[in-house]
Amino acid sequence: MRLNKVQLEQVDRQIKRMIATDSYYGRLYRERNITGVTSQEEFERLPFSGKEDLRNAYPLGIMVAPQEEVVRIHSSSGTTGTPVIIPYTEKDVDDWAVMFARCYETAGITNKDRIQITPGYGLWTAGIGFQNGCEKLGAMAIPMGPGNTEKQLKMMVDMQTTVITATSSYALLLAEEVQKRKLRDKLSLKKGVIGSERWGSKMRNRIKEQLGIELYDIYGLTEVYGPGIGINCRYETGIHYWDDYIYLEIIDPKTGEQVPDGEEGEIVLTTLVKEGAPLIRFRTHDISRIIPGECQCGRKYPRIDVIKGRSDDMFKVRGVNMFPSQVEDILRDVDGASSEYTVTIARDDDNNCDVMLLTVEGEGRVSFELMAGQIREIFKSRIGMTPKVIVVPIGTLPRSEKKTKRVTDYRVE
Ligand code: ZN
């Protein structure tokens, strides 16, 4: 999707503001003789930015607004040490709340709703984002923060909460508790707004059924305001994102080139009006695609598909891109399969092709041969390629306390 005229002018203005300061990106663009952008082609030649840049600029190197205009910081820690600090001006905080309120509206939530907020408050952007959006909408916030399930359920009943906001895992925990305690008849819950983690349809359906509510996926990341830059509408045809605040590109993570609309790739975000810490071409490593055409709901905001995974985890066999998440989804649908598996990829020179070996643990209730056949079949129909499958007894594959390494690739680049 190309930048429209207004967006192009906004990006140009952002770059000129950055260059005028001694900020990290201001210096970087000056070094590269970048003075602004006047066309799509010029824009696509701009360097990407990434989390490494934000770490290099720690703590406040990316700040472009003068100190006296910055009213707040947020931080995302990530998994590798140095955190990232994002400064916000008053306008940034307000813009974020406007976007978030728009998310609630898109989910059909109104100022008559009571929104129970269970994501955490503090340095990260979750709880306070849900709260500011709620207040901007004029709904009633019930600012719980995370944990204390006992109290969460009591408030949900006493306050007659109509909307629950949570991570998918906490929403599932609450749903199970509600069922265990047979509380459903005492609740007035209608909707759930769930922070963007990748979550399978099995989990989604369980939360939906156990609580009897509609679910909405909210998208966003701390580097770019926080959650609230997009959400699905009731037609569930992808996530509408707010293109008056964000320009979104989908690129091939290997080549960095934009891919045609409809094709899958990595989401790259550019903030159009952010003052405290504008970002140009920020690589999110989230994999999705632009959904061409207009949504049945009539909203003109463009759409992306639900986030499929992280580009860092993607692997490619015989021209087909895959994610560990897809393998997990398949195994979840196979009776007798445990959640443990490994993928080994190698080159078969004799047959001039790549081979993928999927090793899966079987619980023993279902014959291993039957399971292997079923897995091959689902792979073929859902992913379009068939791996070699070996089923081994439960406990055979190595366990790790840290994140287990699932995929080993022996091919030489
Ligand atoms: Zn829609």
Coordinates of C-alpha atoms in Angstrom, one line a residue, residues 51 54 73-77 84-88 96 123-126 220-227 274 277 279 282:
K51 CA 15.1 -2.4 18.4
L54 CA 16.5 2.0 20.3
I73 CA 8.0 7.6 29.4
H74 CA 7.3 4.0 28.8
S75 CA 9.7 1.1 28.5
S76 CA 9.8 -2.3 26.9
S77 CA 12.4 -4.7 28.3
V84 CA 14.1 0.6 25.5
I85 CA 12.7 4.0 26.6
I86 CA 10.0 5.8 24.7
P87 CA 9.2 9.4 25.6
Y88 CA 5.7 10.8 25.1
W96 CA -2.9 7.2 21.8
L123 CA 6.6 1.2 32.8
W124 CA 5.0 -0.9 30.1
T125 CA 2.2 0.4 28.0
A126 CA -0.6 -2.1 28.6
G220 CA 0.2 -2.5 19.1
L221 CA 3.7 -2.3 20.5
T222 CA 5.4 -0.1 23.1
E223 CA 7.8 1.4 20.5
V224 CA 4.8 2.7 18.5
Y225 CA 2.5 4.1 21.3
G226 CA 1.5 0.7 22.7
P227 CA -1.6 -1.5 22.2
K274 CA 4.3 11.3 16.9
A277 CA 9.9 9.7 19.6
L279 CA 9.9 6.2 14.3
F282 CA 10.4 0.4 12.4

